[in-house]
Amino acid sequence: MSENTASTPNSPTTPSTTWKDRTWLDFYPDWVRPELDYDAEHERTLAEIFDHAVKTWPKRPAMTFFGTTVTYAEYGRQVRMCAAMLHNRGVRKGDRVAIALPNCPQALITFYAVISLGATATLHNPLYTARELTVAFQDHGAKVGIFWDKAVDVARELRTVTPLEQIIPVTITRAMPWYLQFALKLPVPQVRALKNELAGSTEGLTEWADLVADASESEGRALIETAAVEPTDIALVLYTSGTTGTPKGAALSHANLCAVIIEGREWVPGLGEDEEPERMLAALPIFHAYGLTMNITLGPLIGGTVILLPAPKPPLLASAMKKQKPTWIPGVPALYQTIMDLAEEKHIDISGVKASFSGASSLPVEVVQRWENMTGGLLVEGYGLTETSPIVLGNPMSTDRRPGYVGIPFPDTQVRVVSQEDPTVVLPDGEAGELIVRGPQVFGGYLNRPDANERAFVTGEDGLGDWFRTGDMAVMERDGFVKIVSRIKEMIVTGGFNVYPQEVEEVLSEHPSIAQASVIGLPRSDGSETVAAGVVLAPGARLDEEVLKDHCREGLARYKVPRVFKVFDELPADQLGKVRRVEVREQMLGE
């Protein structure tokens, strides 16, 4: 493997004779083919898919945002102008451009402008602190960054400690209809609070929309048409911390990202085939692989209309469900529960949601039953990771769904359960072990981390590609259905977001009242987890939860801040002094 990433992305396996024991194919519905074509015209790169959508459905609405509608024709025009703007600021093929934005039209336009130039987008949570972003920005080395104007101070700090040179702020309210922009200027307390929540300051910097307006559409068109974008080019880098809490950049190629949406289109019956475009609720953040692929890259493939929500807040969800009536909703269990509660409270008819796909945390059976009763559509659970673009397993969109299981392999995807100690040893059906996967959507390796790549992959003995070690414990039944048993990585999943214990523990331990800390996840009824901390106090200190929470918020995103604290005289540890998080969790659950 090379210094930057693995040499090539995994490739789809074509000859069926090379696949053994594909018992799960018996559960494929009639519309799902086990082997797909990833070299079809207009579908080899995300740039090709986008260009094809612009030409095929120019008058269709590509996205909506607070009542503003952008057609595919206008989408394409703005991407071309943004590409010209980025080129004028020095962005070239292979360069990395950082994007730290909430769900908004500017984020989507910038993303497609970057990848259409043959450059690489690195997506980041716009609410992260400089501390949380520094390692990633030092690693990918982006010189140009597109930031939410509320994160400008973070960007300025990053510019002092990373290769970042140019800061382009985005005021997302400028994408709203004129009447809402006018309303936000009114001296009303509630309106002022909303404006403060949505917009920050661009003082001393030129705002994104002004820079794009000064760019040339014709220049952007020429740049995009002559860009040599290849399927093997890295389109996206997303950072994931794995077992250590140290961010690693998962480098996803155009081929990886195209494969997963082509597989997804195959998996969901009739997706995008109606005369009316799918209305796709984008409540998941696009700076995560799940939110990006299930809406932002899937949308142009099927000519769908993406309903952009900057955050999955109840008023925004209620308005979207009532006025725009989505037909496709990817989400997490907590999102579905919120929507259903809102529908009952506000008497909103949510029937018409044809298909929904759940990931990130386990999906309770009662949520499925309630959702399907209220919508009349299907809700199934799947599984994946950032490194797999992100989906490798899914329950069939049919009566063969199996509660408690994350499903069966997607087309052209293989999974195994192996010994954690020796991943070349495949375990018998029904025995728990580490899940390893391979397929066209599986990435080729981490950026600048040959050491991590060496540990992350198992060489395929059949010459059909390496296997990626997921770090998750699973059981695979004889018929191919997979159940996730536990996380080797001890990662906490809260509301669909990943929290890495070590990162939170480091911040907690910096407070003078904390001698030692261990962070774990406590289960919630919606299938996700609450971040909790077991702490040993410094001599003479007392527990003040609000002070500790405020301290954590200075260095961490709010969802990472522990909500529950427990004081220990000493934390359970092994003979080498390593804290046993499992025992900390058991003790906190036992209260």
XYZ file of C-alpha atoms in Angstrom:
591
model
C 0.000 0.000 0.000
C 1.179 3.494 -0.783
C 2.032 6.177 1.734
C -1.218 8.047 1.198
C -3.828 5.357 0.658
C -4.150 1.749 -0.355
C -3.093 1.291 -3.963
C -6.532 0.840 -5.507
C -10.124 0.697 -4.307
C -11.786 -2.692 -4.046
C -13.305 -3.873 -7.282
C -16.621 -5.649 -7.848
C -16.404 -9.364 -8.324
C -18.051 -10.328 -11.596
C -17.853 -14.117 -12.170
C -20.399 -15.832 -9.975
C -18.242 -18.981 -9.920
C -15.737 -17.184 -7.677
C -18.309 -16.560 -4.949
C -18.920 -19.410 -2.552
C -21.742 -20.042 -0.136
C -23.797 -16.983 -1.146
C -26.788 -18.401 0.722
C -28.155 -14.894 1.284
C -29.065 -14.651 -2.404
C -32.136 -16.733 -1.618
C -33.485 -13.674 0.206
C -32.896 -11.212 -2.622
C -36.276 -9.935 -3.894
C -36.987 -10.367 -7.597
C -35.897 -6.817 -8.451
C -32.408 -7.119 -6.879
C -29.617 -8.427 -9.084
C -26.615 -9.897 -7.239
C -24.086 -8.454 -9.724
C -24.322 -4.944 -11.148
C -22.716 -2.855 -13.865
C -20.541 -0.071 -12.426
C -19.148 1.070 -15.779
C -22.428 2.180 -17.330
C -22.374 5.421 -19.294
C -22.735 8.518 -17.075
C -22.248 6.461 -13.881
C -18.473 6.004 -13.575
C -17.836 9.118 -11.455
C -19.952 11.403 -9.281
C -19.126 14.234 -11.694
C -20.606 12.255 -14.604
C -23.722 11.392 -12.599
C -24.235 15.031 -11.682
C -23.719 16.292 -15.228
C -26.141 13.672 -16.543
C -28.805 14.776 -14.044
C -28.426 18.429 -15.048
C -28.880 17.548 -18.716
C -31.654 14.987 -18.224
C -33.893 16.798 -15.713
C -33.091 20.524 -16.118
C -36.524 21.722 -14.950
C -36.871 19.317 -12.046
C -36.342 20.695 -8.537
C -32.993 19.391 -7.339
C -33.296 20.751 -3.808
C -35.392 22.911 -1.517
C -34.245 25.023 1.430
C -36.647 27.017 3.647
C -38.978 27.417 0.661
C -36.306 28.188 -1.946
C -36.275 25.735 -4.849
C -33.211 25.117 -7.021
C -33.732 23.268 -10.323
C -31.133 20.930 -11.761
C -30.356 23.495 -14.457
C -29.696 26.187 -11.831
C -27.788 23.666 -9.714
C -25.475 22.966 -12.639
C -25.016 26.667 -13.373
C -24.006 27.429 -9.801
C -21.645 24.454 -9.664
C -19.897 25.737 -12.786
C -19.529 29.224 -11.314
C -18.290 27.834 -8.006
C -15.764 25.696 -9.879
C -14.455 28.809 -11.641
C -14.225 30.616 -8.303
C -12.258 27.777 -6.700
C -9.953 27.528 -9.708
C -9.297 31.264 -9.464
C -8.246 30.673 -5.862
C -5.730 28.031 -6.845
C -7.653 24.765 -6.583
C -6.369 22.141 -9.033
C -6.870 18.420 -9.696
C -5.810 16.368 -6.699
C -5.961 19.301 -4.270
C -8.054 19.039 -1.123
C -10.723 21.561 -0.235
C -12.180 21.595 3.278
C -15.945 22.076 3.654
C -17.386 22.720 7.129
C -21.046 23.532 6.532
C -24.468 22.410 7.757
C -27.010 21.109 5.254
C -27.519 24.033 2.875
C -27.415 24.665 -0.898
C -23.937 26.225 -0.674
C -22.560 22.969 0.769
C -23.943 20.861 -2.080
C -22.843 23.302 -4.776
C -19.320 23.492 -3.354
C -19.048 19.716 -3.035
C -19.925 19.102 -6.680
C -17.715 21.989 -7.830
C -14.739 20.493 -6.000
C -15.130 16.962 -7.322
C -15.976 18.183 -10.856
C -12.545 19.828 -10.953
C -10.916 16.525 -10.031
C -10.119 17.815 -6.558
C -10.996 16.127 -3.249
C -13.573 17.359 -0.753
C -12.901 16.899 2.952
C -16.130 17.293 4.918
C -16.170 18.377 8.557
C -18.699 19.075 11.286
C -19.125 22.884 11.326
C -19.770 22.811 15.076
C -16.406 21.266 15.903
C -13.866 23.287 17.828
C -10.397 24.088 16.478
C -9.008 21.485 18.831
C -11.212 18.797 17.291
C -10.305 19.795 13.721
C -6.587 20.485 14.000
C -5.302 16.938 13.462
C -7.529 16.428 10.414
C -6.541 19.753 8.826
C -2.869 19.050 9.441
C -3.330 15.630 7.860
C -5.188 16.509 4.652
C -3.396 19.831 4.217
C -6.253 21.746 2.554
C -5.228 25.316 1.783
C -8.771 26.452 0.930
C -11.604 26.043 3.428
C -15.324 26.786 3.053
C -16.732 27.499 6.525
C -20.114 28.328 8.017
C -19.821 31.968 9.085
C -20.527 30.892 12.657
C -17.252 28.922 12.528
C -15.055 31.743 11.221
C -13.226 32.111 14.545
C -12.454 28.379 14.472
C -11.175 28.763 10.912
C -8.928 31.667 11.885
C -7.425 29.558 14.673
C -6.887 26.634 12.286
C -5.074 28.940 9.895
C -2.414 29.522 12.552
C -1.650 25.829 13.167
C -2.437 24.020 9.886
C -1.701 24.496 6.149
C -5.058 26.312 5.751
C -4.527 29.644 3.968
C -7.840 30.839 2.520
C -11.081 31.088 4.503
C -14.310 31.444 2.519
C -17.281 32.064 4.848
C -20.826 31.010 3.983
C -23.883 32.819 5.295
C -26.521 30.136 4.863
C -29.402 32.617 5.274
C -28.479 34.059 1.851
C -29.896 30.849 0.330
C -33.310 31.530 1.876
C -36.201 33.245 0.040
C -36.044 37.066 0.044
C -39.004 37.404 2.381
C -37.328 35.267 5.046
C -34.089 37.192 4.660
C -36.080 40.387 5.179
C -37.892 38.932 8.189
C -34.568 38.043 9.829
C -33.707 41.747 9.875
C -36.733 42.655 12.002
C -35.981 43.781 15.603
C -38.057 41.011 17.172
C -36.483 38.965 20.013
C -37.543 35.576 18.606
C -36.328 36.527 15.130
C -33.056 37.858 16.518
C -32.507 34.570 18.344
C -33.145 32.595 15.145
C -30.733 34.795 13.199
C -28.042 34.328 15.845
C -28.554 30.581 15.566
C -28.221 30.542 11.777
C -25.692 33.269 10.982
C -22.372 34.567 12.265
C -19.860 37.168 11.109
C -17.852 37.496 7.897
C -15.944 40.601 8.962
C -12.693 41.000 7.052
C -13.562 38.195 4.610
C -15.437 37.982 1.301
C -18.569 35.875 1.530
C -19.009 32.771 -0.663
C -21.987 34.096 -2.655
C -20.120 37.278 -3.570
C -17.113 35.312 -4.764
C -19.312 32.960 -6.828
C -21.241 35.876 -8.332
C -17.968 37.346 -9.593
C -16.928 34.068 -11.257
C -17.490 33.132 -14.890
C -19.966 30.383 -15.742
C -18.339 29.820 -19.123
C -14.923 29.439 -17.519
C -16.365 26.974 -15.019
C -18.016 24.976 -17.788
C -14.733 24.766 -19.708
C -12.815 23.755 -16.593
C -15.279 20.993 -15.736
C -15.577 19.679 -19.300
C -11.802 19.380 -19.632
C -11.188 17.953 -16.144
C -9.898 14.389 -16.357
C -11.862 12.875 -13.465
C -11.272 9.123 -13.158
C -13.182 6.510 -11.126
C -10.047 5.769 -9.113
C -9.594 9.431 -8.121
C -10.289 10.229 -4.467
C -13.496 12.274 -4.333
C -13.947 12.511 -0.584
C -12.003 12.236 2.660
C -13.962 11.754 5.883
C -12.329 11.437 9.270
C -13.023 8.568 11.607
C -11.216 7.820 14.843
C -11.494 4.055 15.147
C -10.179 2.494 18.346
C -7.718 5.155 19.440
C -9.611 8.415 19.087
C -6.895 9.710 16.741
C -8.603 10.880 13.520
C -7.815 8.950 10.345
C -8.897 10.151 6.921
C -10.887 7.516 5.040
C -10.198 8.192 1.360
C -13.249 7.321 -0.741
C -12.902 7.160 -4.515
C -15.494 8.082 -7.122
C -15.811 4.351 -7.806
C -16.552 3.619 -4.130
C -19.173 6.354 -3.852
C -20.821 5.519 -7.182
C -20.963 1.826 -6.311
C -22.872 2.315 -3.067
C -25.597 4.490 -4.622
C -25.935 2.141 -7.605
C -26.361 -0.717 -5.123
C -28.826 1.376 -3.107
C -30.906 2.130 -6.194
C -31.030 -1.607 -6.868
C -32.013 -2.411 -3.266
C -35.036 -0.102 -2.953
C -37.913 -1.121 -5.227
C -38.985 1.540 -7.717
C -36.685 4.217 -6.293
C -36.700 7.152 -8.704
C -38.847 5.371 -11.277
C -42.063 7.368 -10.833
C -42.879 10.284 -13.114
C -42.739 12.578 -10.086
C -39.270 12.864 -8.509
C -38.566 11.297 -5.141
C -38.780 13.832 -2.319
C -35.744 12.993 -0.194
C -35.583 14.256 3.387
C -32.007 15.334 4.174
C -32.183 15.614 7.961
C -28.940 13.649 8.404
C -25.811 15.830 8.225
C -23.993 15.697 4.903
C -20.587 15.719 6.605
C -21.222 12.076 7.486
C -21.001 9.353 4.842
C -24.530 8.163 5.625
C -26.207 11.537 5.113
C -24.073 12.345 2.081
C -24.645 9.161 0.106
C -28.270 8.503 1.023
C -29.357 11.920 -0.227
C -26.742 14.203 -1.745
C -25.063 11.753 -4.139
C -28.084 9.469 -4.570
C -30.294 12.430 -5.534
C -28.690 13.187 -8.941
C -28.519 9.466 -9.757
C -32.313 9.147 -9.579
C -33.294 12.754 -10.349
C -34.642 13.264 -6.845
C -35.495 16.438 -4.949
C -33.464 16.838 -1.758
C -35.310 18.567 1.095
C -32.470 20.233 2.993
C -32.775 20.787 6.734
C -29.819 22.533 8.425
C -30.599 20.534 11.579
C -33.181 17.859 12.482
C -35.079 20.179 14.829
C -38.770 19.473 15.537
C -40.183 22.658 13.925
C -38.208 22.046 10.726
C -39.145 18.366 10.651
C -42.820 19.147 11.244
C -42.858 21.715 8.447
C -41.108 19.373 5.992
C -43.417 16.450 6.756
C -46.539 18.586 6.463
C -45.735 20.778 3.450
C -43.321 18.704 1.343
C -44.338 15.145 2.193
C -41.102 13.206 1.673
C -41.225 9.846 -0.061
C -37.697 8.709 0.939
C -36.296 9.145 4.470
C -32.926 7.714 5.464
C -32.341 8.176 9.164
C -31.557 6.835 12.602
C -34.075 5.400 15.094
C -34.252 8.632 17.103
C -35.201 10.597 13.970
C -38.118 8.281 13.187
C -39.369 8.491 16.758
C -39.233 12.301 16.670
C -41.153 12.450 13.389
C -43.833 10.072 14.650
C -44.254 11.978 17.914
C -44.570 15.242 15.972
C -47.094 13.700 13.587
C -49.315 12.573 16.453
C -48.927 15.800 18.424
C -49.594 18.118 15.482
C -51.951 15.828 13.544
C -49.666 15.570 10.504
C -50.401 12.866 7.940
C -47.078 11.143 7.181
C -48.507 8.499 4.889
C -46.776 8.497 1.540
C -43.256 7.820 2.824
C -42.616 4.857 0.553
C -39.234 3.718 1.843
C -36.959 4.423 4.801
C -33.544 3.041 5.673
C -32.125 3.094 9.199
C -28.533 2.889 10.360
C -25.992 4.097 12.959
C -27.683 2.350 15.910
C -29.912 -0.659 16.487
C -33.489 -0.297 15.300
C -36.132 -1.355 17.864
C -38.926 -3.548 16.495
C -41.591 -1.299 18.004
C -40.218 1.671 16.035
C -40.513 -0.304 12.792
C -44.086 -1.376 13.513
C -45.230 2.084 14.520
C -43.515 3.738 11.526
C -44.943 1.343 8.975
C -48.427 1.652 10.464
C -48.267 5.451 10.245
C -46.619 5.774 6.815
C -47.723 2.708 4.914
C -44.134 2.342 3.703
C -41.206 0.107 4.582
C -38.514 0.767 7.187
C -35.504 -1.537 7.195
C -32.197 -1.612 9.048
C -28.743 -1.762 7.515
C -25.090 -1.577 8.491
C -21.945 0.086 7.325
C -19.011 2.308 8.181
C -17.416 5.463 6.841
C -14.797 3.232 5.228
C -17.506 1.372 3.279
C -19.110 4.482 1.736
C -21.004 3.560 4.062
C -23.320 0.559 3.458
C -22.458 -3.131 3.085
C -25.447 -4.884 4.672
C -29.181 -4.282 4.529
C -32.398 -6.042 5.359
C -34.378 -6.870 2.226
C -37.117 -4.354 1.387
C -39.623 -7.209 1.566
C -41.314 -9.559 4.008
C -37.978 -11.329 4.528
C -36.796 -8.610 6.907
C -35.423 -9.977 10.171
C -35.757 -7.942 13.388
C -32.545 -7.693 15.392
C -30.355 -8.310 12.354
C -28.639 -5.729 10.156
C -29.396 -7.779 7.067
C -27.554 -9.508 4.258
C -24.775 -8.330 1.924
C -25.530 -5.750 -0.753
C -24.944 -6.772 -4.399
C -21.301 -7.582 -5.237
C -20.497 -7.459 -1.523
C -19.026 -10.245 0.601
C -18.781 -10.529 4.372
C -17.142 -12.977 6.736
C -16.965 -13.497 10.472
C -13.423 -14.334 11.518
C -11.294 -14.865 14.574
C -10.300 -11.560 16.132
C -6.873 -12.963 16.950
C -6.288 -14.435 13.479
C -8.517 -12.813 10.834
C -7.539 -15.437 8.258
C -9.565 -18.001 10.221
C -13.247 -18.011 9.228
C -15.521 -18.959 12.124
C -18.444 -21.389 11.901
C -21.960 -20.079 11.280
C -23.548 -18.723 14.429
C -20.276 -18.048 16.239
C -19.352 -14.489 17.228
C -16.211 -12.968 15.735
C -14.927 -9.920 13.883
C -16.845 -8.861 10.779
C -14.699 -8.349 7.673
C -16.054 -7.097 4.347
C -15.106 -6.433 0.761
C -16.861 -4.991 -2.261
C -16.728 -2.096 -4.723
C -17.895 0.384 -2.070
C -15.076 -0.477 0.373
C -12.342 2.158 0.481
C -8.720 1.576 -0.496
C -7.122 2.938 2.664
C -6.526 5.830 5.034
C -4.772 9.027 4.027
C -1.100 9.145 5.033
C -1.461 6.092 7.301
C 0.366 3.025 5.953
C 0.532 1.734 9.533
C -3.248 1.862 9.943
C -3.776 0.357 6.486
C -1.571 -2.577 7.383
C -3.790 -3.348 10.380
C -7.083 -2.585 8.637
C -6.910 -5.092 5.778
C -6.644 -8.854 5.445
C -5.201 -10.158 2.185
C -7.705 -12.056 0.077
C -6.467 -15.568 -0.609
C -8.385 -15.767 -3.895
C -6.900 -12.693 -5.588
C -10.265 -10.912 -5.593
C -9.305 -8.056 -3.280
C -8.454 -7.447 0.347
C -10.915 -7.688 3.219
C -11.520 -4.688 5.479
C -11.606 -5.343 9.216
C -14.637 -3.496 10.590
C -13.672 -3.812 14.246
C -17.222 -4.932 15.054
C -18.176 -8.262 16.585
C -20.894 -10.058 14.666
C -22.669 -13.365 14.160
C -23.504 -14.635 10.677
C -26.247 -17.227 10.421
C -26.148 -20.101 7.957
C -28.525 -18.262 5.634
C -26.345 -15.136 5.508
C -28.181 -12.803 7.905
C -25.826 -10.860 10.157
C -26.295 -9.605 13.704
C -23.936 -7.080 15.305
C -23.024 -8.285 18.789
C -20.769 -5.543 20.133
C -18.257 -2.908 19.134
C -14.643 -3.846 19.504
C -13.893 -0.168 19.152
C -15.955 0.799 22.225
C -17.306 3.658 20.172
C -20.421 5.395 21.485
C -23.273 6.156 19.074
C -25.519 8.981 20.231
C -28.277 10.299 17.969
C -26.467 8.904 14.924
C -23.148 10.584 15.803
C -19.976 8.775 16.816
C -18.263 9.614 20.096
C -14.839 8.190 20.885
C -14.293 7.717 24.634
C -10.603 8.557 24.670
C -11.197 11.987 23.137
C -13.737 12.943 25.807
C -11.604 11.454 28.578
C -8.653 13.621 27.576
C -10.731 16.798 27.793
C -12.291 15.817 31.141
C -8.899 14.990 32.624
C -7.645 18.488 31.856
C -10.034 19.921 34.452
C -8.298 20.415 37.818
C -11.079 18.641 39.727
C -10.677 15.398 37.759
C -7.924 12.923 38.584
C -9.099 10.219 36.196
C -12.013 9.674 33.807
C -13.585 6.822 31.862
C -16.280 7.544 29.266
C -18.858 4.966 28.198
C -22.259 4.791 26.520
C -25.445 4.009 28.413
C -28.266 2.484 26.324
C -31.336 4.537 25.434
C -34.763 3.256 24.535
C -34.335 4.493 20.940
C -31.337 2.225 20.349
C -28.649 4.913 20.648
C -26.579 5.769 23.724
C -26.090 8.514 26.303
C -22.529 9.702 26.850
C -21.625 9.039 30.493
C -18.465 9.547 32.515
C -17.090 7.715 35.526
C -14.665 10.040 37.303
C -12.181 9.969 40.157
C -12.010 13.395 41.807
C -8.798 15.180 42.653
C -8.046 15.508 46.403
C -10.384 18.039 47.989
C -12.508 18.442 44.845
C -16.250 17.974 44.618
C -18.419 16.983 41.672
C -20.019 19.926 39.873
C -21.636 18.521 36.744
C -22.471 21.870 35.152
C -18.905 23.122 35.545
C -17.574 19.939 33.923
C -20.087 20.204 31.086
C -19.094 23.816 30.426
C -15.437 22.780 30.435
C -16.118 20.013 27.896
C -18.086 22.332 25.606
C -14.985 24.499 25.211
C -13.161 21.666 23.455
C -15.884 19.336 22.199
C -19.055 19.394 20.130
C -22.126 19.436 22.357
C -23.216 15.887 21.548
C -19.890 14.570 22.916
C -20.345 16.223 26.309
C -21.239 13.686 29.036
C -24.777 13.980 30.323
C -24.340 11.544 33.234
C -21.539 11.482 35.817
C -20.661 9.003 38.545
C -17.909 9.429 41.123
C -15.668 6.403 41.690
C -13.142 5.974 44.490
C -11.065 4.216 41.841
C -11.803 3.031 38.329
C -11.720 -0.711 37.638
C -8.482 -1.534 35.817
C -6.379 -4.502 34.731
C -2.926 -5.389 36.045
C -1.300 -2.937 33.655
C -3.487 -0.101 34.881
C -5.716 0.012 31.784
C -9.235 1.006 32.773
C -11.864 -1.610 31.995
C -14.614 0.420 30.354
C -16.890 -2.619 30.310
C -16.800 -2.776 34.109
C -17.314 0.984 34.407
C -20.396 0.620 32.252
C -21.696 -2.326 34.282
C -21.324 -0.402 37.521
C -23.093 2.653 36.126
C -25.906 0.494 34.745
C -26.217 -1.246 38.113
C -27.233 1.935 39.922
